[in-house]
XYZ file of C-alpha atoms in Angstrom:
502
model
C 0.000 0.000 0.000
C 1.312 3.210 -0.660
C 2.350 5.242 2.456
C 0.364 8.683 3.134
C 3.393 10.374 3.709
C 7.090 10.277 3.085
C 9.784 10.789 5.416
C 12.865 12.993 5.637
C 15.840 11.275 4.448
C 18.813 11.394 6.465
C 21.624 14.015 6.001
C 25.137 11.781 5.810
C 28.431 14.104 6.418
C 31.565 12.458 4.891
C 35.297 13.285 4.562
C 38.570 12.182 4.192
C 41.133 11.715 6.064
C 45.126 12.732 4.918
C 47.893 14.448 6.003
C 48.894 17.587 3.820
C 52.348 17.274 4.236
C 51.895 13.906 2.170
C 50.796 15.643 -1.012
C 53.929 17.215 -2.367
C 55.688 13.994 -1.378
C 53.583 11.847 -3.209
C 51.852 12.642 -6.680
C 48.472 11.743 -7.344
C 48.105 9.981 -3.463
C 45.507 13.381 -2.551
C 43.414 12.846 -6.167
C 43.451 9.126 -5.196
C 42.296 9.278 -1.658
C 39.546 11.690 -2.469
C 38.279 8.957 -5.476
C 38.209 7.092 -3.095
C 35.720 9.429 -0.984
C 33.430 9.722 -3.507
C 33.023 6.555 -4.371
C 31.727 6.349 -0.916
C 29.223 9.075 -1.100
C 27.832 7.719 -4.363
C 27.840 4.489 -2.914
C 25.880 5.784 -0.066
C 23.625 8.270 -2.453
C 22.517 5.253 -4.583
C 20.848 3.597 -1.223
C 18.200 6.320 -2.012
C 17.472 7.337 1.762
C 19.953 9.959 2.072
C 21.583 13.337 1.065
C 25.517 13.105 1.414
C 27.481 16.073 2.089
C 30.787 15.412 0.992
C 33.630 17.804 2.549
C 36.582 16.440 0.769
C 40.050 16.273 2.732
C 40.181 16.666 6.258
C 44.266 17.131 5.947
C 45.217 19.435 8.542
C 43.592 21.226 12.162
C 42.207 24.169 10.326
C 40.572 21.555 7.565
C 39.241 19.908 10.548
C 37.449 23.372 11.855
C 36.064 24.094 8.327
C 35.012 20.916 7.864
C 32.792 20.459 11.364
C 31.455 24.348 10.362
C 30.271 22.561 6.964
C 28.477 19.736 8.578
C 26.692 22.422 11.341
C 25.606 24.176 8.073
C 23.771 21.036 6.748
C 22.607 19.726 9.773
C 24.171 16.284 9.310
C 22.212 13.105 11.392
C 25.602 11.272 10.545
C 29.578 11.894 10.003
C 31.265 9.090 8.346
C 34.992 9.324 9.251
C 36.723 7.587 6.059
C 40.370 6.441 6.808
C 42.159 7.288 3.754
C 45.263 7.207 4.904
C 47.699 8.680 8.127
C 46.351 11.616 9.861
C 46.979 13.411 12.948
C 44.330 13.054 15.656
C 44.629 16.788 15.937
C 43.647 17.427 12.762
C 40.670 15.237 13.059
C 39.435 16.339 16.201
C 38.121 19.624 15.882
C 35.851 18.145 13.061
C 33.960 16.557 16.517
C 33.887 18.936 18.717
C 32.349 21.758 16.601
C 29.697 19.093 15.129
C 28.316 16.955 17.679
C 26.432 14.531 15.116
C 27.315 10.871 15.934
C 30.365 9.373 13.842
C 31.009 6.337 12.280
C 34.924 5.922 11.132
C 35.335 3.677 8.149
C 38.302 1.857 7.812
C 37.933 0.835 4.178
C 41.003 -1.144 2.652
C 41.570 -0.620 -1.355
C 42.695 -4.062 -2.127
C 43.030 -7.798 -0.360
C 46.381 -8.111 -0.450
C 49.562 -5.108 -1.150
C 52.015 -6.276 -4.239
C 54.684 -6.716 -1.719
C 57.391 -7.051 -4.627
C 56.728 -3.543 -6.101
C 54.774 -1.809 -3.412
C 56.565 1.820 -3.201
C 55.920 4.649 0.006
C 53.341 6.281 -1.876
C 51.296 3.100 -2.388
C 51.300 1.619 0.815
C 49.920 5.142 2.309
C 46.818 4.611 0.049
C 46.292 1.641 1.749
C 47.462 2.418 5.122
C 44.001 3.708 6.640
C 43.770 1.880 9.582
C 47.052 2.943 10.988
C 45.477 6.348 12.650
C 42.564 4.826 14.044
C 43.220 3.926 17.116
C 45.075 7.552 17.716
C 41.750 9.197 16.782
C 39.927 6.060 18.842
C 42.836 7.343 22.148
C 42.097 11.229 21.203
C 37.824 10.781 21.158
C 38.162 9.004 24.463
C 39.905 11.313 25.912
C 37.548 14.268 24.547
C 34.689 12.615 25.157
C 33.681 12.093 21.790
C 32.080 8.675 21.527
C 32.265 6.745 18.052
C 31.437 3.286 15.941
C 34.037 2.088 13.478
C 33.400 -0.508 10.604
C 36.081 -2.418 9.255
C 36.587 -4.010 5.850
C 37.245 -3.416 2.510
C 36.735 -0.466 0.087
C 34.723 -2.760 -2.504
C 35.846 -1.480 -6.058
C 34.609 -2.823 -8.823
C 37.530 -1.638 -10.888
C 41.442 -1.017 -9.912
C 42.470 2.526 -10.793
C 45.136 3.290 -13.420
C 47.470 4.495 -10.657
C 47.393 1.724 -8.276
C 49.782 -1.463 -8.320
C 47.875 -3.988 -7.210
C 44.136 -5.580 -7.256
C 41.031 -2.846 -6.315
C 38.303 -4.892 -7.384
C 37.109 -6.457 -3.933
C 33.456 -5.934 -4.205
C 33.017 -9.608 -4.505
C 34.953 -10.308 -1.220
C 32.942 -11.019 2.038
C 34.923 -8.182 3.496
C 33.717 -5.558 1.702
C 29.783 -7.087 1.636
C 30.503 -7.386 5.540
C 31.296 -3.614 5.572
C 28.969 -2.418 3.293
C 26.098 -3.654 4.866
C 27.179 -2.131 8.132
C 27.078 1.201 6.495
C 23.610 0.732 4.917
C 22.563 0.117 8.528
C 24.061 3.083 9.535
C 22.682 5.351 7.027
C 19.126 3.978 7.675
C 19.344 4.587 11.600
C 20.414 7.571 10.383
C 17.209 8.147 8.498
C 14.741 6.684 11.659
C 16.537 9.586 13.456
C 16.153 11.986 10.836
C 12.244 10.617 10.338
C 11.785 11.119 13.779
C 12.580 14.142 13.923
C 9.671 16.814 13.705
C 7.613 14.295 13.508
C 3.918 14.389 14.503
C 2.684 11.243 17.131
C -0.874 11.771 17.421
C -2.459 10.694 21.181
C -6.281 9.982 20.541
C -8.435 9.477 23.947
C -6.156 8.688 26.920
C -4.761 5.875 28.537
C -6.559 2.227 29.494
C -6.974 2.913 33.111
C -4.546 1.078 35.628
C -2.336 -0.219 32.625
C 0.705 1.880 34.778
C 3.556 0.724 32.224
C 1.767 2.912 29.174
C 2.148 5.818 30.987
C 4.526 8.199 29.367
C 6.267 11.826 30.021
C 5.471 13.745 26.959
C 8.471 16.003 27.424
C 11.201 13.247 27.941
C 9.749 11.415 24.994
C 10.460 14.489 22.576
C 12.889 15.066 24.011
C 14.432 11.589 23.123
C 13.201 11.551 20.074
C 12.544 14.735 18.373
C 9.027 13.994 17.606
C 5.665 16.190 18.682
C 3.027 14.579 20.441
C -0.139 16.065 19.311
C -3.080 15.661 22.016
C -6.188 14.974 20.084
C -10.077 14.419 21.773
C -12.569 12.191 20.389
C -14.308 15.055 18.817
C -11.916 15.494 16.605
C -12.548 12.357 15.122
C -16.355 12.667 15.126
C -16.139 16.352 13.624
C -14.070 14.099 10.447
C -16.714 11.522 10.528
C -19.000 14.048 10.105
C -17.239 15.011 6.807
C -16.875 11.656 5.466
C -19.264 11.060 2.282
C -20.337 8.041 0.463
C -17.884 7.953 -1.431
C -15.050 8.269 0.939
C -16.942 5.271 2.686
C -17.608 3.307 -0.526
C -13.305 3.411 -1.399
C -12.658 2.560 2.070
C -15.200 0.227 1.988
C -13.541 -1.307 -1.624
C -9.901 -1.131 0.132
C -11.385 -3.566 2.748
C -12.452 -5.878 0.758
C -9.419 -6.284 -1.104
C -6.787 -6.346 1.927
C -8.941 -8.700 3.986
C -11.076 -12.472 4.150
C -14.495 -11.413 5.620
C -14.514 -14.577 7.553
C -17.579 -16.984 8.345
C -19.438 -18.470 11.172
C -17.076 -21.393 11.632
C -14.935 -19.797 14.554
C -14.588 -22.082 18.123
C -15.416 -18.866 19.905
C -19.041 -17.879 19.567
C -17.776 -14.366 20.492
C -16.525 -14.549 16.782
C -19.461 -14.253 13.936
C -19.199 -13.239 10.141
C -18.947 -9.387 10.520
C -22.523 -7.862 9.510
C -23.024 -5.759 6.836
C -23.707 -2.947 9.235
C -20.467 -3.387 10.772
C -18.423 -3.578 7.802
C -20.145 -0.457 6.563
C -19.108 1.422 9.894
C -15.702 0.072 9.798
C -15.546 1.720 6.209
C -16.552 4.769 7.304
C -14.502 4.923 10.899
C -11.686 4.644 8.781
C -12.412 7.111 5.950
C -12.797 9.496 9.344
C -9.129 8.471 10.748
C -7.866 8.700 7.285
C -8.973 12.446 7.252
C -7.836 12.979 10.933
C -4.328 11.968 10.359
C -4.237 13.948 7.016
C -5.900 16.654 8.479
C -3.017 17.093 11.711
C -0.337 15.640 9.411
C 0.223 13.165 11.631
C 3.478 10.619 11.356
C 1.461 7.980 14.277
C -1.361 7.472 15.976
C -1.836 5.867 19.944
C -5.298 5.554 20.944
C -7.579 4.240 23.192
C -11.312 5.557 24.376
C -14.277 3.760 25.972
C -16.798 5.998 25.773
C -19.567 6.004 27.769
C -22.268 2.740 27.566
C -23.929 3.444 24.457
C -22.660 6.691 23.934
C -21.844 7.544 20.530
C -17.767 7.701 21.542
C -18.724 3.502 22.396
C -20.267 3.100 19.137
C -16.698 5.821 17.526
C -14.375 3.383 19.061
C -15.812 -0.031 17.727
C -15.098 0.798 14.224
C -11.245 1.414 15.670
C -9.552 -1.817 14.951
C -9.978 -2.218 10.802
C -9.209 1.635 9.853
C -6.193 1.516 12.034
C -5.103 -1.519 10.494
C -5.405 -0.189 7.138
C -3.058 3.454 8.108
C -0.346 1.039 10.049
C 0.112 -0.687 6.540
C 0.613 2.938 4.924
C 2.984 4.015 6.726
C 0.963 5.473 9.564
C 1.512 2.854 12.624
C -1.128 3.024 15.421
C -1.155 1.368 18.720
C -3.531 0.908 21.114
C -4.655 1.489 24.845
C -2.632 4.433 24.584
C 1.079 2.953 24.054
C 3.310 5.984 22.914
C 6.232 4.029 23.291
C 5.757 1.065 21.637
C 4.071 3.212 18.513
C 7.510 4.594 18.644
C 9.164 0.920 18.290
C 6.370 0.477 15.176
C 7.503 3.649 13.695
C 10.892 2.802 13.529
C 10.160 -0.522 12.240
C 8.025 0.672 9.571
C 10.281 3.377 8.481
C 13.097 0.702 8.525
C 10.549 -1.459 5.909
C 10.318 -3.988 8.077
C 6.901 -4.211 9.339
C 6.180 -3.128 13.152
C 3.148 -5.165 14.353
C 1.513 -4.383 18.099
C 2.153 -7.055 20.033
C 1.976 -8.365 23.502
C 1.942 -12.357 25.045
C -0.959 -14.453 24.298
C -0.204 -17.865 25.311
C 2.747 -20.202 25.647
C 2.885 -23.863 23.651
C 4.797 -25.913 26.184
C 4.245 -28.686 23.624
C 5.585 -26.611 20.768
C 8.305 -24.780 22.524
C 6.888 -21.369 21.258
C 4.978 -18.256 22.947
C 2.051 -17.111 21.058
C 2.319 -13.430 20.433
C -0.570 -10.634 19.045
C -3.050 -8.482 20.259
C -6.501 -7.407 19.533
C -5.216 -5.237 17.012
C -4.203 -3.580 14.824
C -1.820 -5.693 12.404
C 0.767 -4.808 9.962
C -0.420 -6.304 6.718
C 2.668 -6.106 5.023
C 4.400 -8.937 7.159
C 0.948 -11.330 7.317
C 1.059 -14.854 6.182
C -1.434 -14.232 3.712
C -4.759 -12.101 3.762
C -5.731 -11.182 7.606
C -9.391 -12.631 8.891
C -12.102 -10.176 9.651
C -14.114 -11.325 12.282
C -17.398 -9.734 14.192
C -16.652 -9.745 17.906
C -19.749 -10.145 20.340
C -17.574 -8.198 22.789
C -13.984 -6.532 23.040
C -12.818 -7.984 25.762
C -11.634 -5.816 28.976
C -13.315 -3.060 26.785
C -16.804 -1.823 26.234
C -18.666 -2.186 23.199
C -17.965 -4.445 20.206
C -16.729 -4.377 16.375
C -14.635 -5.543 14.107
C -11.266 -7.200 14.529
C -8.331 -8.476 12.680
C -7.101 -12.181 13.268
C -3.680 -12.672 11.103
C -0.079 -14.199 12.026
C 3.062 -13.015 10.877
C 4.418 -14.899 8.108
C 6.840 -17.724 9.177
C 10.671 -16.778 9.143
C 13.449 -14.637 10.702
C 11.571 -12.150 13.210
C 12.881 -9.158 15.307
C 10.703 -8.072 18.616
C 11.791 -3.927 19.354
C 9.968 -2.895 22.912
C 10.447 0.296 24.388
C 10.189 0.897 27.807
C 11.078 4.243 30.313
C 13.326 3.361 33.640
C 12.817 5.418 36.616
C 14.452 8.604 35.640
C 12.579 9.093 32.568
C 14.562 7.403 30.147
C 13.414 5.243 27.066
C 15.244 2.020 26.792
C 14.481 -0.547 23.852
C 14.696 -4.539 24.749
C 15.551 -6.087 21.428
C 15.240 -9.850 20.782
C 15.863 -12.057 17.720
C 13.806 -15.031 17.038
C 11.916 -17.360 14.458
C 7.829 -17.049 13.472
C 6.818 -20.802 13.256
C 3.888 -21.690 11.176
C 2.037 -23.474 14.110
C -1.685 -23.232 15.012
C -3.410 -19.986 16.430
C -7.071 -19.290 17.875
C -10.070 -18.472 15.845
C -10.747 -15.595 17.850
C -10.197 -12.407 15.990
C -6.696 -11.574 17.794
C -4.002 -11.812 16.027
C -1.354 -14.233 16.721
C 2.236 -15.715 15.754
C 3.869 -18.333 17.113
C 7.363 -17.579 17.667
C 10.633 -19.721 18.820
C 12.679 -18.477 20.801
C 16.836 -19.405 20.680
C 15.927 -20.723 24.495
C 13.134 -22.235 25.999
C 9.940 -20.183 26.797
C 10.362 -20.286 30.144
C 14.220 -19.122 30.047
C 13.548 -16.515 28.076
C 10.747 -15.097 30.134
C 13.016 -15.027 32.828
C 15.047 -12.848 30.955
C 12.482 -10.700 29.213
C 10.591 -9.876 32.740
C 13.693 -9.161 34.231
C 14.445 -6.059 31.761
C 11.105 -4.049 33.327
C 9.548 -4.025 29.433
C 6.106 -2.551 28.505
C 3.419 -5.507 28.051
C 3.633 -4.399 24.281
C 6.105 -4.479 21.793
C 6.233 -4.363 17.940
C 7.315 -7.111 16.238
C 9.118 -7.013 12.603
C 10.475 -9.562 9.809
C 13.962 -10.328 9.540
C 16.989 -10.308 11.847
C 17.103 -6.762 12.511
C 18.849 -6.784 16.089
C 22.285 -4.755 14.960
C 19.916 -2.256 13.084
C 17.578 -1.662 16.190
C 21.073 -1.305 17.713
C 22.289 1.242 15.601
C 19.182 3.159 15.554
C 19.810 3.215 19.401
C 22.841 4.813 19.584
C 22.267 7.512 17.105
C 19.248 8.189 19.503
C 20.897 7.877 22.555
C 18.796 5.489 23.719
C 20.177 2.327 26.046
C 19.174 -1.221 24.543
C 19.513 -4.828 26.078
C 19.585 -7.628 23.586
C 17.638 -10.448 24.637
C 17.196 -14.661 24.371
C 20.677 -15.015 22.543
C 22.088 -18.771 22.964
């Protein structure tokens, strides 16, 4: 589905390093390095989510002053420190301490293997780039200046005319290793830079008692740069008022198409064929929270409202589950009973491409050696195992009034859980955990659900899990994502524990 809105790519700074007295000494080693460069910031332009800002040669102090000015000027999310070749730590430091934006050094090797029989000064200092790293690595310690390195090879896919020896290492594990650490970089880089001015919308208020979804608006924009925008119920109700037919008819269409309208066959005789009626109120609930978000520009949505028995808020919230559903698949995650911090963890998922669906434990398969995992909604659809279920609940239960739900599992593979949770002082803190969707049975209920193995036994890793003070909810994404979520982490700040590793 294509997403309502688009965000900001990230803004990559990127020099290199070299020491000017090396330039009269050696001819062509400067042009070479700085080839070298931008082949980088292509390489990193191509990946499509990201503006580079290339400052060249960072050769002496005063290039190192000039060049953190430059980055302050574009408001980098991201320096990338290439290793060219020798440099003085004092040349590179001043980069850091007049731009603050988190740096990653890259110590990217030209070729495999020197042509030790030939090799003269000037080639060896083209491939020399890791010998000044752990200066700069002494020099940032000592200034405070915290950094990530990635290690590796350039990956050329041709040797330059001037070198002696093979450049073409794209093929080698080395420089696949290093490239895709940069790729995960440069999209943590763009969560941040997503994040960022964005717009979290907070519909209703909190499920009373739930004490763990309670969150400190200030801390959390703080922490992430993003806006929470306090919206009432009459908000929504003013845009259902504005909904017409045929906003209700396209929703109505787009239902049909992304979902089963399941039967009568369900265990549960909570769970019926969805009426006509409620279909058609679904439709139009979501047309409404379509307009909504457009209408406050909103980057995610956290809800949760009872209403009043029989109120019209009661019969607002029923048609939540479906519309909600259909934004989280456009790029517009929502989570329920008011979890701001775990629509965070879907946001950053989503924006990552890798789904983000609300989750929280349903049940544990002793037998099977897996913990069930969903909610009552809503559900990524990108990451289902085929079309989700609608089913017609008699009841939401622990809620008032009834409606419309989505049953769906994640497809079966490589999965990544991403909770966030706030300590005692305020801070955020993401738990991160690795693990496998299985394609075992689930409840005809209208929940969703996934099975999911863990790398140690249910039990084990509950101990674990519990132990870390999470949220109930988390979001839960395709793939092995753990050393992206880690990434995205540090550019925020944020601390992380990685969980349930063998």
């Amino acid at each position: 589905m294509e997403k309502l809105k688009q965000t900001k790519p990230a803004r990559i700074g990127l020099y290199t390093m070299g020491l000017a007295a090396y330039w009269d000494q050696f001819e062509g080693l400067r042009e070479r390095l700085l080839s070298y460069g931008e082949f980088i910031a292509e390489k990193i332009r191509k990946m499509g989510n990201a503006e580079v800002y290339f400052y060249g040669l960072v050769d002496s102090p005063k290039a190192g002053e000039q060049a953190g000015e430059y980055f302050n000027q574009h408001q980098v999310d991201l320096i990338f420190a290439h290793a060219g070749t020798y440099v003085t730590s004092a040349s590179v430091l001043p980069v850091h301490q007049i731009c603050k934006a988190f740096t990653v050094i890259l110590n990217l090797q030209p070729t495999a293997r020197i042509h030790y029989a030939v090799t003269t000064t000037g080639e060896w200092l083209a491939h020399c780039g890791a010998c000044p790293v752990p200066e700069i690595a002494n020099a940032f310690e000592r200034a405070g200046i915290s950094c990530q390195f990635v290690n590796g090879l350039l990956g050329l896919n041709e040797t330059p005319a001037i070198s002696m020896t093979d450049e073409n290492t794209a093929h080698r594990p080395e420089a696949v290793r290093a490239w895709k650490q940069i790729e995960q970089w440069t999209a943590a880089a763009a969560v941040k830079a997503g994040l960022r001015g964005s717009r979290f919308g907070f519909l209703g208020n909190y499920y009373c008692g739930m004490l763990d979804m309670y969150s400190d608006f200030t801390m959390f924009a703080r922490q992430t740069g993003a806006h929470v925008e306090v919206l009432e119920m009459c908000d929504l109700k003013r845009c259902l008022d504005m909904v017409t037919q045929e906003d209700a008819a396209r929703k109505r269409r787009e239902i049909e198409e992304f979902f089963v309208i399941s039967d009568d066959l369900a265990a549960d005789p909570l769970a019926k064929k969805p009426t006509e009626e409620q279909l058609d109120w679904s439709a139009r609930v979501a047309a409404a929270q379509e307009k909504m978000v457009r209408e406050y520009d909103l980057d995610a949505l956290c809800y949760y409202y009872h209403g009043a028995p029989g109120g019209e808020y009661e019969q607002l919230q029923s048609g939540f589950i479906v519309g909600h559903s259909l934004l989280t698949a456009r790029g517009i995650p929502c989570a329920g009973e008011g979890d701001l911090k775990t629509c965070l963890a879907m946001k950053i998922c989503d924006m990552l491409g890798v789904g983000g669906s609300f989750c929280e434990i349903v049940v544990t398969d002793y037998e099977d050696g897996t913990i069930l995992l969903g909610h009552d909604g809503p559900f990524h659809l990108a990451i289902a195992k085929g079309k989700p279920y609608l089913r017609g609940l008699g009841l939401y239960h622990g809620k008032q009034g009834s409606g419309v739900s989505v049953e769906a599992k994640v497809r079966p593979g490589k999965i990544t859980n991403l909770g966030c949770t706030q300590l005692m002082e305020g801070t955020l803190k993401f738990t991160i955990t690795e693990a496998e969707a299985t394609d075992g049975a689930i409840m005809a209920i209208g929940n969703t659900q996934t099975p999911v193995r863990f790398a140690k036994d249910p039990d084990s890793y509950m101990d674990e899990w519990f132990a870390e003070a999470p949220t109930h909810h988390f979001a839960m994404s395709v793939g092995h994502n753990g050393a992206l979520f880690q990434k995205v982490a540090q550019l925020l700040g944020i601390p992380y524990v990685v969980l349930g590793q063998p």
